[in-house]
């Protein structure tokens, strides 16, 4: 369900049944002359909408204003929007803390932008990972008081941790595509363009392929919805493994 359309009794049901609460996290960034600047975020939104057809899930309003960076293109006339990681971390902490206060304990931010180095991290995902950790510590301290971890009630912490019970899993950040996925990973090339043709064809205009001059868009003209559908199937498997109720 889309969070903004939920009634309080539906929110309470989602909390009681521990539904995954997913934040589509992304950027607005130049993706060549042939594709929309929202590509990275649109891919996450459209995939979560497909996932929702088979599982109970809360989809939060998307956050588009991540750290696109100007690595691909200067912003003038290109459309890239850059908000730095430090600002994102403080915003993200407030957002996650608020979601914890509501009662959600199964929160996931899903990101596609700059995720080829996800283990090491990039500014947007690192900021939201930091935000999640900060929010969890702040929430636990408010709820349980200082010294909560050292208290006798926590004596079984490591045993429960080993069994998977871990409040640091309350907020997680995941890439839309796993590193193991056999799908072309690129920026505005055949991989991303095919994905958009499959998920959101209005974000691609083939009549502008020939306006592209950059190396990273050279393969875009070979994109197809068929290839994109293969990516969609792989991402669905990845989401099934990642977003467990
Ligand atoms: Zn992209």
PDB file of N, CA, C and O and ligand atoms in Angstrom, residues 29 31 39-40 112 187 192, ligand 1:
ATOM      1  N   UNK A  29      19.222  12.969 -11.909  1.00  0.00           N
ATOM      2  CA  UNK A  29      20.561  13.050 -12.502  1.00  0.00           C
ATOM      3  C   UNK A  29      20.490  12.918 -14.015  1.00  0.00           C
ATOM      4  O   UNK A  29      19.681  12.138 -14.546  1.00  0.00           O
ATOM      5  N   UNK A  31      20.822  11.600 -17.437  1.00  0.00           N
ATOM      6  CA  UNK A  31      20.925  10.229 -17.956  1.00  0.00           C
ATOM      7  C   UNK A  31      20.935  10.243 -19.484  1.00  0.00           C
ATOM      8  O   UNK A  31      20.199   9.487 -20.120  1.00  0.00           O
ATOM      9  N   UNK A  39      15.427   8.568 -13.659  1.00  0.00           N
ATOM     10  CA  UNK A  39      15.575   7.138 -13.924  1.00  0.00           C
ATOM     11  C   UNK A  39      15.887   6.281 -12.694  1.00  0.00           C
ATOM     12  O   UNK A  39      15.212   5.295 -12.425  1.00  0.00           O
ATOM     13  N   UNK A  40      16.915   6.647 -11.949  1.00  0.00           N
ATOM     14  CA  UNK A  40      17.357   5.795 -10.839  1.00  0.00           C
ATOM     15  C   UNK A  40      16.242   5.590  -9.805  1.00  0.00           C
ATOM     16  O   UNK A  40      16.108   4.515  -9.222  1.00  0.00           O
ATOM     17  N   UNK A 112      19.110   2.712  -6.292  1.00  0.00           N
ATOM     18  CA  UNK A 112      19.776   2.211  -7.507  1.00  0.00           C
ATOM     19  C   UNK A 112      20.987   3.057  -7.872  1.00  0.00           C
ATOM     20  O   UNK A 112      21.923   2.567  -8.489  1.00  0.00           O
ATOM     21  N   UNK A 187      25.435   3.355 -16.713  1.00  0.00           N
ATOM     22  CA  UNK A 187      24.740   4.632 -16.480  1.00  0.00           C
ATOM     23  C   UNK A 187      24.185   5.098 -17.815  1.00  0.00           C
ATOM     24  O   UNK A 187      24.949   5.506 -18.695  1.00  0.00           O
ATOM     25  N   UNK A 192      20.366   0.338 -18.213  1.00  0.00           N
ATOM     26  CA  UNK A 192      19.372   1.224 -17.600  1.00  0.00           C
ATOM     27  C   UNK A 192      18.268   1.607 -18.593  1.00  0.00           C
ATOM     28  O   UNK A 192      17.098   1.714 -18.212  1.00  0.00           O
TER      29      UNK A 192
HETATM   30 ZN1  LIG B   1      21.106   5.644 -13.384  1.00  0.00          ZN
END
